[in-house]
Tab-separated table of N, CA and C in Angstrom:
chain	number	residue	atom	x	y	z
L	11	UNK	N	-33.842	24.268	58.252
L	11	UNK	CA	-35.240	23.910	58.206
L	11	UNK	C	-35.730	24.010	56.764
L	12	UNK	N	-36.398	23.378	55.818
L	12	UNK	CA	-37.004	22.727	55.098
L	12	UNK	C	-38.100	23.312	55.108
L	13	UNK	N	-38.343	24.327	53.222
L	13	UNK	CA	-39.690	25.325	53.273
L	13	UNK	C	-39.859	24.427	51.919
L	14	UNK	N	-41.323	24.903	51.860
L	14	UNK	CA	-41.969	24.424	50.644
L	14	UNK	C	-43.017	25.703	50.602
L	15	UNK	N	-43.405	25.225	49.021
L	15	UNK	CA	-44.530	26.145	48.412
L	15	UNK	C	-45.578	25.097	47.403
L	16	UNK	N	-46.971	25.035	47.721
L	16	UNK	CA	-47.441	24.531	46.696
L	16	UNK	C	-48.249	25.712	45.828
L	17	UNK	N	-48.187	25.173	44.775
L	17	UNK	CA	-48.744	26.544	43.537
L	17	UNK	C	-49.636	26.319	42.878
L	18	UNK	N	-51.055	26.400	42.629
L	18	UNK	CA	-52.182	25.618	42.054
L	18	UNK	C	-52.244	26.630	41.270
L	19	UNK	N	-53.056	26.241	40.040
L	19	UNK	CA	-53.893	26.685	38.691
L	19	UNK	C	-54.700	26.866	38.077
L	20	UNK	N	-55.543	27.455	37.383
L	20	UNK	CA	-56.465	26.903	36.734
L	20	UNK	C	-55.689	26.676	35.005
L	21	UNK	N	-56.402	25.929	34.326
L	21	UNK	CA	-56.026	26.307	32.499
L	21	UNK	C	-55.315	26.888	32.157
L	22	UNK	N	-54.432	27.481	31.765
L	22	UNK	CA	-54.647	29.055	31.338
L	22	UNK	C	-54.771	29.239	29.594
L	23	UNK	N	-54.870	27.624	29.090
L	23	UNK	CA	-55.485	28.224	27.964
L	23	UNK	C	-56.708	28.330	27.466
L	24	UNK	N	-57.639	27.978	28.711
L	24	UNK	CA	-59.087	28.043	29.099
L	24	UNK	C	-59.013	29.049	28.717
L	25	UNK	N	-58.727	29.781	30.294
L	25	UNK	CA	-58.653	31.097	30.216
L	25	UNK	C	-58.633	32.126	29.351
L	26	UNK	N	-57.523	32.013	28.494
L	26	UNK	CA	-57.012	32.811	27.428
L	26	UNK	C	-58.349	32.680	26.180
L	27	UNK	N	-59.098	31.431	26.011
L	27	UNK	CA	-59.940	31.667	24.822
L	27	UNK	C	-61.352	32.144	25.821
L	28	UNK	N	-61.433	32.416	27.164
L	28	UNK	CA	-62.540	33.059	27.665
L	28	UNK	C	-62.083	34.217	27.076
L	29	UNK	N	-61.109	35.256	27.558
L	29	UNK	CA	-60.567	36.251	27.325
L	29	UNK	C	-60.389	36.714	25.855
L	30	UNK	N	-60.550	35.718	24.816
L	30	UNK	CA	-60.803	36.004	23.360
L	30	UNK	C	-62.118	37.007	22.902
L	31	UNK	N	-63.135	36.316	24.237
L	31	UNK	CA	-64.448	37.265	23.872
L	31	UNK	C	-64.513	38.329	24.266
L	32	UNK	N	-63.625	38.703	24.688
L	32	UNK	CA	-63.890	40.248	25.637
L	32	UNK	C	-62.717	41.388	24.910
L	33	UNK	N	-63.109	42.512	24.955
L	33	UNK	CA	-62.410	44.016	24.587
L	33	UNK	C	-61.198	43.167	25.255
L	34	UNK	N	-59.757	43.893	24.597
L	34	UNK	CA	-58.556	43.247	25.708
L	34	UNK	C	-58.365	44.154	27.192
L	35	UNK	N	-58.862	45.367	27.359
L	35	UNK	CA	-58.884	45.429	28.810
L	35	UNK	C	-59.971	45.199	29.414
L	36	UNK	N	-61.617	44.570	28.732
L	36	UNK	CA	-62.104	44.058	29.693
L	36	UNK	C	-61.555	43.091	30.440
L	37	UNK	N	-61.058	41.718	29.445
L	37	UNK	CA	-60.303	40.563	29.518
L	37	UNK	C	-59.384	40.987	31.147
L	38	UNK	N	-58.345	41.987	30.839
L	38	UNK	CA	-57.822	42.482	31.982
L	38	UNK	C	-58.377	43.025	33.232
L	39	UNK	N	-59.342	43.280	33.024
L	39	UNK	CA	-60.135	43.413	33.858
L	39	UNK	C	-61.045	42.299	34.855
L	40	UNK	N	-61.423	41.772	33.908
L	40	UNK	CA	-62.280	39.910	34.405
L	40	UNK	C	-60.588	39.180	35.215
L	41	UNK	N	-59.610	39.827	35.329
L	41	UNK	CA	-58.521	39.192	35.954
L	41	UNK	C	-58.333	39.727	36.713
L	42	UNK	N	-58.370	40.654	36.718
L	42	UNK	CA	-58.132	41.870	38.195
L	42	UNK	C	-59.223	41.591	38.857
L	43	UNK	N	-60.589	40.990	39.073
L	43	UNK	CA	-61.487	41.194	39.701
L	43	UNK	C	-62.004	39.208	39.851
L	44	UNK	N	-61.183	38.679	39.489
L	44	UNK	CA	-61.234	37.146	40.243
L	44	UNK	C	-62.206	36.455	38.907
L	45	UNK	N	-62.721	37.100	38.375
L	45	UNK	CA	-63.682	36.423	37.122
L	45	UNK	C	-63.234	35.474	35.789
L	46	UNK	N	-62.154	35.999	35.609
L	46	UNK	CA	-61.040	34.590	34.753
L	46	UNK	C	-59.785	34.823	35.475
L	47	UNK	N	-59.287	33.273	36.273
L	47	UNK	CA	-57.926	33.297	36.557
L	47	UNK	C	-56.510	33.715	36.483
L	48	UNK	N	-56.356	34.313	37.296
L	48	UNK	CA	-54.831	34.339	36.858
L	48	UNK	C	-54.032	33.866	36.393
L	49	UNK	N	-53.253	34.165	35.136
L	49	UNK	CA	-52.111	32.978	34.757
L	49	UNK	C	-51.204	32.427	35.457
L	50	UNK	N	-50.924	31.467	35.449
L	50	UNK	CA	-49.998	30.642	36.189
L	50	UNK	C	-49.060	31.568	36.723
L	51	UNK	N	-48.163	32.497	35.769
L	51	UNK	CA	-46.721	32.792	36.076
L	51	UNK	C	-47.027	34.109	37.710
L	52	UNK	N	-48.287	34.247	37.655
L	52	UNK	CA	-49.082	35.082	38.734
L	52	UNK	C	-49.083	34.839	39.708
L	53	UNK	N	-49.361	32.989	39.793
L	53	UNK	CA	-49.828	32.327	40.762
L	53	UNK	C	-48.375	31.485	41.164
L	54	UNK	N	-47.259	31.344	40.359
L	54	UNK	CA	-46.274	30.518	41.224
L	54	UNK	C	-45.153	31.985	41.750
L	55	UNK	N	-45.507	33.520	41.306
L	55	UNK	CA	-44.914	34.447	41.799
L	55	UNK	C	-45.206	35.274	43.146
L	56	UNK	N	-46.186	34.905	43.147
L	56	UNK	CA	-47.329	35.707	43.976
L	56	UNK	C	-48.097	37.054	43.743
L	57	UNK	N	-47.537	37.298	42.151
L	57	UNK	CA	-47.921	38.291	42.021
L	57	UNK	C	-49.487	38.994	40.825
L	58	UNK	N	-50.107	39.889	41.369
L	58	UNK	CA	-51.441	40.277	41.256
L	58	UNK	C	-51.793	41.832	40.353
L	59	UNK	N	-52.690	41.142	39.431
L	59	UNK	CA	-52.702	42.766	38.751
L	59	UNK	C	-54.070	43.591	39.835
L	60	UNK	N	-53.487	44.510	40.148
L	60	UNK	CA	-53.871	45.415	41.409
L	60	UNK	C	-54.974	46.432	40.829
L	61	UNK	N	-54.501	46.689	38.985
L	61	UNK	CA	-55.647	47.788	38.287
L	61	UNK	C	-55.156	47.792	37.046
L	62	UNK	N	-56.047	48.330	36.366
L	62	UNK	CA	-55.795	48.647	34.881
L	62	UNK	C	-56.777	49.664	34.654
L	63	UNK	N	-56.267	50.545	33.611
L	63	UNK	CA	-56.783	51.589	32.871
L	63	UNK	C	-56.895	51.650	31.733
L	64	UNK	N	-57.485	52.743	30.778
L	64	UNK	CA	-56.883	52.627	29.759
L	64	UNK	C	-55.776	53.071	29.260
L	65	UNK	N	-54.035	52.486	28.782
L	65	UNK	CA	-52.978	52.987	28.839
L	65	UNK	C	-52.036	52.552	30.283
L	66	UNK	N	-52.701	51.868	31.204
L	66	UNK	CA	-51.936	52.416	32.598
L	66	UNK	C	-52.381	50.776	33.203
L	67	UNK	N	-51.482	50.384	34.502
L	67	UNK	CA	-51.574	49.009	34.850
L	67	UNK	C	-50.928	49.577	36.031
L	68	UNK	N	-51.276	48.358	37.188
L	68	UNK	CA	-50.642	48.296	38.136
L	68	UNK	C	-50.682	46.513	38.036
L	69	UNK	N	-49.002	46.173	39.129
L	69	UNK	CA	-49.015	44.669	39.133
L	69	UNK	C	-48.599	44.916	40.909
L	70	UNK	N	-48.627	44.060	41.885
L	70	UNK	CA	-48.572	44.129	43.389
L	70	UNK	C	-47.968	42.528	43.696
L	71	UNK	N	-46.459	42.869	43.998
L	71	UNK	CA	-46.460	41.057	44.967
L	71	UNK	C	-45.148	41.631	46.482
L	72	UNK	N	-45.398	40.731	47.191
L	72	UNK	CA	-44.587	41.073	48.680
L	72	UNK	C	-43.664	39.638	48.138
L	73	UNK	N	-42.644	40.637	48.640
L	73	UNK	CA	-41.439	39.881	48.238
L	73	UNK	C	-41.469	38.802	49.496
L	74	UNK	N	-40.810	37.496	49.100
L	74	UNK	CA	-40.841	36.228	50.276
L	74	UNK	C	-39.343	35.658	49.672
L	75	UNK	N	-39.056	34.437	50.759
L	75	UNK	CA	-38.342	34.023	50.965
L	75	UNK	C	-37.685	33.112	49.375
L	76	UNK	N	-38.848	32.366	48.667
L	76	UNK	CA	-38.848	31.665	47.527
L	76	UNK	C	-38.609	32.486	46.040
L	77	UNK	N	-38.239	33.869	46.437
L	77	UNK	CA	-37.925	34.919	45.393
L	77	UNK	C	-36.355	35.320	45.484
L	78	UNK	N	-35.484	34.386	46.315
L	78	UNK	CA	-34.027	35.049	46.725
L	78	UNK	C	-32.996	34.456	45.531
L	79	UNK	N	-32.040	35.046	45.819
L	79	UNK	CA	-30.916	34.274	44.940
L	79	UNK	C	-29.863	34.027	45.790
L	80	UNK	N	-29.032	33.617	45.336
L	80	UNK	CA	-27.591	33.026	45.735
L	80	UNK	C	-26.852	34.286	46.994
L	81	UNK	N	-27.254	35.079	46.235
L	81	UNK	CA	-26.679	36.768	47.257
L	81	UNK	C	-26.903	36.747	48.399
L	82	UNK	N	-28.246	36.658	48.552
L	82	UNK	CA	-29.337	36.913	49.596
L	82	UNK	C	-30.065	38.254	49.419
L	83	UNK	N	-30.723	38.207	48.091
L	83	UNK	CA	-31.578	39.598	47.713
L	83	UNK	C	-32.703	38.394	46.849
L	84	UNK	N	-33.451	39.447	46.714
L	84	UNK	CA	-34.225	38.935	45.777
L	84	UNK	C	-34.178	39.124	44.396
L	85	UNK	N	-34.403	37.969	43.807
L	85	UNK	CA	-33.281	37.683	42.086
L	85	UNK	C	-33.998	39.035	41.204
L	86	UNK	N	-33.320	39.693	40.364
L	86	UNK	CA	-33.515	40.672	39.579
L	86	UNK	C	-34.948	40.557	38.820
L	87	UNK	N	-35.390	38.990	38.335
L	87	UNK	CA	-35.835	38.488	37.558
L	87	UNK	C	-37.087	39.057	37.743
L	88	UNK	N	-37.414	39.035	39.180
L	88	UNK	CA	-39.169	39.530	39.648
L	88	UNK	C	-38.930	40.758	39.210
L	89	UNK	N	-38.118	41.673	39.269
L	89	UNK	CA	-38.597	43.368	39.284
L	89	UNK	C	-38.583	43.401	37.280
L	90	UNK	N	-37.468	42.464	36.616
L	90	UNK	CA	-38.116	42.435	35.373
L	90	UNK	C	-39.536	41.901	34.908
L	91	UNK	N	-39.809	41.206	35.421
L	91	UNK	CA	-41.092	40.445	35.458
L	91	UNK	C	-42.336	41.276	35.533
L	92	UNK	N	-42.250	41.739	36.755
L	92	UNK	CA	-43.432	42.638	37.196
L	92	UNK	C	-43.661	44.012	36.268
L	93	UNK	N	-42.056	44.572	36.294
L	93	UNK	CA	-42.195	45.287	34.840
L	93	UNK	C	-42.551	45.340	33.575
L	94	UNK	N	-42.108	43.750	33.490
L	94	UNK	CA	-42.378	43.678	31.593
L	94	UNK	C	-44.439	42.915	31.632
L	95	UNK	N	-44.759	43.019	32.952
L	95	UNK	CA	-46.438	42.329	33.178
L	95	UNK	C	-46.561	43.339	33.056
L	96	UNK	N	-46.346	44.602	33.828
L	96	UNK	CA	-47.113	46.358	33.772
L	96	UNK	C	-47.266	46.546	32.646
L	97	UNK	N	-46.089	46.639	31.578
L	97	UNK	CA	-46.016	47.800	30.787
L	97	UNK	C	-46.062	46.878	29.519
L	98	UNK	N	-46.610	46.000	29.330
L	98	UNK	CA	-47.587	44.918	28.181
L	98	UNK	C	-48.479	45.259	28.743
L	99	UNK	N	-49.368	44.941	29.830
L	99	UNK	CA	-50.894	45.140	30.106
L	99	UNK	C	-51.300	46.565	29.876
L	100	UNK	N	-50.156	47.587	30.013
L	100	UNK	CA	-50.961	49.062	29.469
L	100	UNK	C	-50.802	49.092	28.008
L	101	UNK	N	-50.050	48.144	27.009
L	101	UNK	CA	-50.277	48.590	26.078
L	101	UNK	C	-51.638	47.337	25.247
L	102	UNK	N	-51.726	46.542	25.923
L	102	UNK	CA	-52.800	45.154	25.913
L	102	UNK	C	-54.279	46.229	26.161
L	103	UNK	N	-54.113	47.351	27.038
L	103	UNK	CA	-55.642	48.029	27.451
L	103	UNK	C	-55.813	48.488	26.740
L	104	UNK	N	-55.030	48.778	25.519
L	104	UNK	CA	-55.485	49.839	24.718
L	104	UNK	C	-55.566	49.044	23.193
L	105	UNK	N	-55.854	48.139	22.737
L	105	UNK	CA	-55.699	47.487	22.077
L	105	UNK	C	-57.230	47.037	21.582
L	106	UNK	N	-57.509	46.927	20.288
L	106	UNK	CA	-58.998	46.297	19.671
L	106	UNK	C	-59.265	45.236	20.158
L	107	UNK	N	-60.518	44.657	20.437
L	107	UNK	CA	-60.536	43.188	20.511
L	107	UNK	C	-60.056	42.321	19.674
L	108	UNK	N	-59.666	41.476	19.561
L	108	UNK	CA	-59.212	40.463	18.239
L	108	UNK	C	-57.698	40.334	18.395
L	109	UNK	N	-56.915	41.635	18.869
L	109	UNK	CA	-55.620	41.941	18.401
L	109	UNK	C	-54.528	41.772	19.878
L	110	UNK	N	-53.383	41.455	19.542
L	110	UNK	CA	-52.898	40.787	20.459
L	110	UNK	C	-50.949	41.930	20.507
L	111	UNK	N	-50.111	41.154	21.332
L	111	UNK	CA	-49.318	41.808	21.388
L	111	UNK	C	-47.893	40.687	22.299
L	112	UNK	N	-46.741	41.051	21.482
L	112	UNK	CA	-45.558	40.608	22.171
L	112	UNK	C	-44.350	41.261	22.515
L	113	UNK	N	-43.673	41.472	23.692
L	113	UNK	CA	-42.673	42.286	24.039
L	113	UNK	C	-41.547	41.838	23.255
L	114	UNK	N	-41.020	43.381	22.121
L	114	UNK	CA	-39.766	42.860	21.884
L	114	UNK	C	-38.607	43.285	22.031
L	115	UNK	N	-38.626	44.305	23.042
L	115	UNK	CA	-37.559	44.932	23.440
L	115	UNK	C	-38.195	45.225	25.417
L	116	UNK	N	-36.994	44.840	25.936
L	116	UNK	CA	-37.594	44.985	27.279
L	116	UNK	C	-35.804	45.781	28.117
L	117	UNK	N	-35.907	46.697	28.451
L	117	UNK	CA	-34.779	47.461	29.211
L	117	UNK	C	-35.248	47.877	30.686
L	118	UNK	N	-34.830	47.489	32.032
L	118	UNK	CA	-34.730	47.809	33.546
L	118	UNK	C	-33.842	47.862	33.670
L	119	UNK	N	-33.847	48.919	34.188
L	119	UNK	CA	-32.398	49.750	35.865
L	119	UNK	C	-32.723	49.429	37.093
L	120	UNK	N	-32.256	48.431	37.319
L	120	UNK	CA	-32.169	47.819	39.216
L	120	UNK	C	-31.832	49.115	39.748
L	121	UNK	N	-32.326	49.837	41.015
L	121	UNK	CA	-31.783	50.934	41.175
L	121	UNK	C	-31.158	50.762	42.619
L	122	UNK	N	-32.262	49.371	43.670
L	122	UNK	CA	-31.484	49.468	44.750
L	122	UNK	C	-32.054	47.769	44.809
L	123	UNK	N	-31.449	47.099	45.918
L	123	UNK	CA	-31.822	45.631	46.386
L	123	UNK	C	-33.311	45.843	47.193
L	124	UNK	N	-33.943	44.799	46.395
L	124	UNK	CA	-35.347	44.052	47.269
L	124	UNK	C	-34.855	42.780	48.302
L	125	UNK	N	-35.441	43.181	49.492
L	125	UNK	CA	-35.505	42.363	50.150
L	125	UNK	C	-36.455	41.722	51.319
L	126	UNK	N	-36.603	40.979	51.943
L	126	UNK	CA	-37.963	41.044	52.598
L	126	UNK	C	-38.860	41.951	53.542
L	127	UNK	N	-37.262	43.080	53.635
L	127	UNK	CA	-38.192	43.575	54.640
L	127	UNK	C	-38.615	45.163	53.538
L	128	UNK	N	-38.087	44.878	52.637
L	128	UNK	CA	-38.851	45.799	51.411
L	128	UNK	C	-40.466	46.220	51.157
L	129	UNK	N	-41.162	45.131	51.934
L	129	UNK	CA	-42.467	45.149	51.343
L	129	UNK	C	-43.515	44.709	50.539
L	130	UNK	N	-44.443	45.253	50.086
L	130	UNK	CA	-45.131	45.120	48.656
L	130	UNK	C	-44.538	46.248	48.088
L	131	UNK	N	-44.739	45.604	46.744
L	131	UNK	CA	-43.627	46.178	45.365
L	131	UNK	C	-45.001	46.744	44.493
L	132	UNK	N	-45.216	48.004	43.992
L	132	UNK	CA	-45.826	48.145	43.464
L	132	UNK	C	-45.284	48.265	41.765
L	133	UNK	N	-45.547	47.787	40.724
L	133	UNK	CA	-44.906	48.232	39.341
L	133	UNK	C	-45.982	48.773	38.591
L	134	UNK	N	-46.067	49.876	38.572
L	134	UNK	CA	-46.878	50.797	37.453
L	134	UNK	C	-46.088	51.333	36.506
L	135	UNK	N	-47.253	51.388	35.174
L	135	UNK	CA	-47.006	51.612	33.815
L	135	UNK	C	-47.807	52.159	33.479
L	136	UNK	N	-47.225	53.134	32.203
L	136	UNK	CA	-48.215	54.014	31.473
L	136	UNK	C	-47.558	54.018	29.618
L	137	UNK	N	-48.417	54.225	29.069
L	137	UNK	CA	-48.103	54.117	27.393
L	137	UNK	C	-47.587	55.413	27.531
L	138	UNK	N	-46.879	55.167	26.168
L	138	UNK	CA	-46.174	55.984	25.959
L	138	UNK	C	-46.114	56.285	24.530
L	139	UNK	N	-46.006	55.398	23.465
L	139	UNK	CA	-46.533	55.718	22.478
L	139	UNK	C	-47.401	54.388	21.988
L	140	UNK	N	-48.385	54.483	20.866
L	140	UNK	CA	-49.137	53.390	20.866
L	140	UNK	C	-49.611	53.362	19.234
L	141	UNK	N	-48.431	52.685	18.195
L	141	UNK	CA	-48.788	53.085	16.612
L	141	UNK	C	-49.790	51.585	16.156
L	142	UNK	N	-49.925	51.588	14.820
L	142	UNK	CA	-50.189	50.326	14.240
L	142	UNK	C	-49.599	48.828	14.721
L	143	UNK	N	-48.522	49.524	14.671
L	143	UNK	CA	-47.605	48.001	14.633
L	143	UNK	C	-46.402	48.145	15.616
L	144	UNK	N	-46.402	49.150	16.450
L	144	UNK	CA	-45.337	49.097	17.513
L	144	UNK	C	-45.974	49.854	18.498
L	145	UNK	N	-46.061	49.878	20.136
L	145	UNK	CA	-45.804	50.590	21.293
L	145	UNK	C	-44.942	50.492	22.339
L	146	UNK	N	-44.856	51.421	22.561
L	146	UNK	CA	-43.756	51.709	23.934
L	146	UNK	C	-44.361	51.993	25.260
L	147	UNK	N	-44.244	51.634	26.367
L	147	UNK	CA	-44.372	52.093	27.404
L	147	UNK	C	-42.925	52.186	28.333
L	148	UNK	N	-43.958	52.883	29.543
L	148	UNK	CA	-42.421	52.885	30.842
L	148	UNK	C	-42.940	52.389	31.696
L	149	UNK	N	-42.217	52.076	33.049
L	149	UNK	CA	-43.125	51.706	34.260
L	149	UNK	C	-41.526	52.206	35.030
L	150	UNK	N	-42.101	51.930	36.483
L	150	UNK	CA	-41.056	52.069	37.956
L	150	UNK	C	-41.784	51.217	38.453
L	151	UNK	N	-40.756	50.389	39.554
L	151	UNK	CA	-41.147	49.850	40.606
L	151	UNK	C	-41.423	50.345	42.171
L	152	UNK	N	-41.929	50.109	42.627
L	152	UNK	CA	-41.566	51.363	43.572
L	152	UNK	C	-42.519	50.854	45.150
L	153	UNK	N	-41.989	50.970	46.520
L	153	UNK	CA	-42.350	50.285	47.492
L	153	UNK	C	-43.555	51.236	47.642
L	154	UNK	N	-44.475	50.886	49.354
L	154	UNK	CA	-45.616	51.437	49.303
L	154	UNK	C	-45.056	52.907	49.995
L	155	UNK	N	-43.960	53.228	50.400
L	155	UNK	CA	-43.765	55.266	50.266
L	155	UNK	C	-43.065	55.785	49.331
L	156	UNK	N	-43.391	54.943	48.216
L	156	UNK	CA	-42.203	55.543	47.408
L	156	UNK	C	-41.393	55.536	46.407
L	157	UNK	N	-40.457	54.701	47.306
L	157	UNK	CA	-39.243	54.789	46.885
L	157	UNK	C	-38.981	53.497	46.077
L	158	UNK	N	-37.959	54.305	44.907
L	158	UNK	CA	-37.981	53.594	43.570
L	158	UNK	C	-36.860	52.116	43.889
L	159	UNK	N	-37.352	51.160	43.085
L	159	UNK	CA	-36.198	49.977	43.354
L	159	UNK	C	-35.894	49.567	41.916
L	160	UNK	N	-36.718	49.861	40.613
L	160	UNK	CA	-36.516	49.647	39.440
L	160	UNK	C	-37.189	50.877	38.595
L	161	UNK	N	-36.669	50.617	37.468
L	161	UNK	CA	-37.555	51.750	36.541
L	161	UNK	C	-37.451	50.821	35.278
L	162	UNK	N	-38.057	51.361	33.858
L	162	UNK	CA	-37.808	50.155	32.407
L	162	UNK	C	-38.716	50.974	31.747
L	163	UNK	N	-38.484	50.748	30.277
L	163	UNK	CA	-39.082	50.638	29.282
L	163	UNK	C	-39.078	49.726	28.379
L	164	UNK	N	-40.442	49.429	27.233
L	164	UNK	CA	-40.660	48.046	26.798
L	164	UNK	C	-41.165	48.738	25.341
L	165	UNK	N	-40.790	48.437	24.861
L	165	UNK	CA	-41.195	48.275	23.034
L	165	UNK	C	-42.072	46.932	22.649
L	166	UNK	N	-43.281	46.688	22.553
L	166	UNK	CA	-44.278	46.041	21.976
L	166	UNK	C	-44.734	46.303	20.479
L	167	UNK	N	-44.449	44.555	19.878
L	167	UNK	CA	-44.978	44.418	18.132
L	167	UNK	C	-46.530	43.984	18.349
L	168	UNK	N	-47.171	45.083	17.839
L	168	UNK	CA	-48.843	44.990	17.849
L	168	UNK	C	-49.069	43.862	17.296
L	169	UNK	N	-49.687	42.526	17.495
L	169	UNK	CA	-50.747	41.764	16.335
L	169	UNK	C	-51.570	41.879	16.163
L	170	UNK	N	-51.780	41.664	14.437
L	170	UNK	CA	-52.951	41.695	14.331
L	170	UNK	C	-54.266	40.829	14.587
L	171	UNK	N	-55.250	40.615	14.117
L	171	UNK	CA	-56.072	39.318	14.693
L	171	UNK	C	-56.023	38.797	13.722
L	172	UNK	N	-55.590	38.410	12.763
L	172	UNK	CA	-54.627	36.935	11.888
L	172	UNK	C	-53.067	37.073	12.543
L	173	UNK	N	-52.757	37.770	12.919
L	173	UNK	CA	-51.459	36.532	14.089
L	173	UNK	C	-51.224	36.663	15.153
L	174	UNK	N	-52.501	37.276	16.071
L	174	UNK	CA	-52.473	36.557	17.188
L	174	UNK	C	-52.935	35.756	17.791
């Protein structure tokens, strides 16, 4: 039997120069709360930023059928994904307005298989260190009792607001 998915959008480089005017975790914030769109890669994953703090993020998607691989698990790619969305957005909350940021080191430990009857996936992150020109965070993935399915840490090059 024959599945489909359709995946709609808004801009997202609308978006992104709404989000120019705002502190960068308000910006994150006006996304968590339906007020500027989600980026695309959100909307063809299914996945949702659930909260933000300052330093700290949550991202939330239920694993489905259109997330599998060849195995019959769901492809590694989402639990990097959701990870490397957490643990940029906690170091994005803590960040000046103007100033921007790109992951350049990204490390996850698959620890066990996602699969559908896994759940919602929660991936939270927290900073960890946060200099001029470099931060680190960590995050885990982890179902709704618990239990861990990924863990990672991410090294972020701060920009400034002439290059970002």
């Amino acid at each position: 039997m024959n599945r489909s998915l359709t995946v709609t959008w808004e801009d997202p480089l609308a978006a992104y120069e709404e989000g120019k005017k705002l502190a960068p975790i308000d910006y994150l914030r006006a996304i968590r709360d339906g007020r500027i769109p989600d980026p695309p890669i959100a909307r063809l994953l299914g996945m949702r930023l659930a909260n933000v703090e300052h330093g700290a993020a949550v991202f939330e998607l239920t694993p489905a059928e259109q997330h599998y691989n060849p195995i019959g698990v769901v492809h590694g790619g989402i639990a990097f994904t959701m990870l490397d969305s957490a643990m940029g957005c906690t170091v994005q909350s803590l960040l000046p307005q103007g100033s921007g940021y790109t992951t350049l080191e990204l490390k996850v430990n698959l620890v066990r298989a996602i699969t559908l009857e896994t759940g919602t996936l929660r991936a939270s992150a927290r900073v960890v260190h946060m200099g001029s020109r470099t931060a680190t965070a960590e995050g885990k993935l982890e179902d709704a009792s618990g239990k861990l399915y990924a863990h990672g840490t991410s090294t972020c090059l701060i920009l400034s607001p002439s290059a970002s």
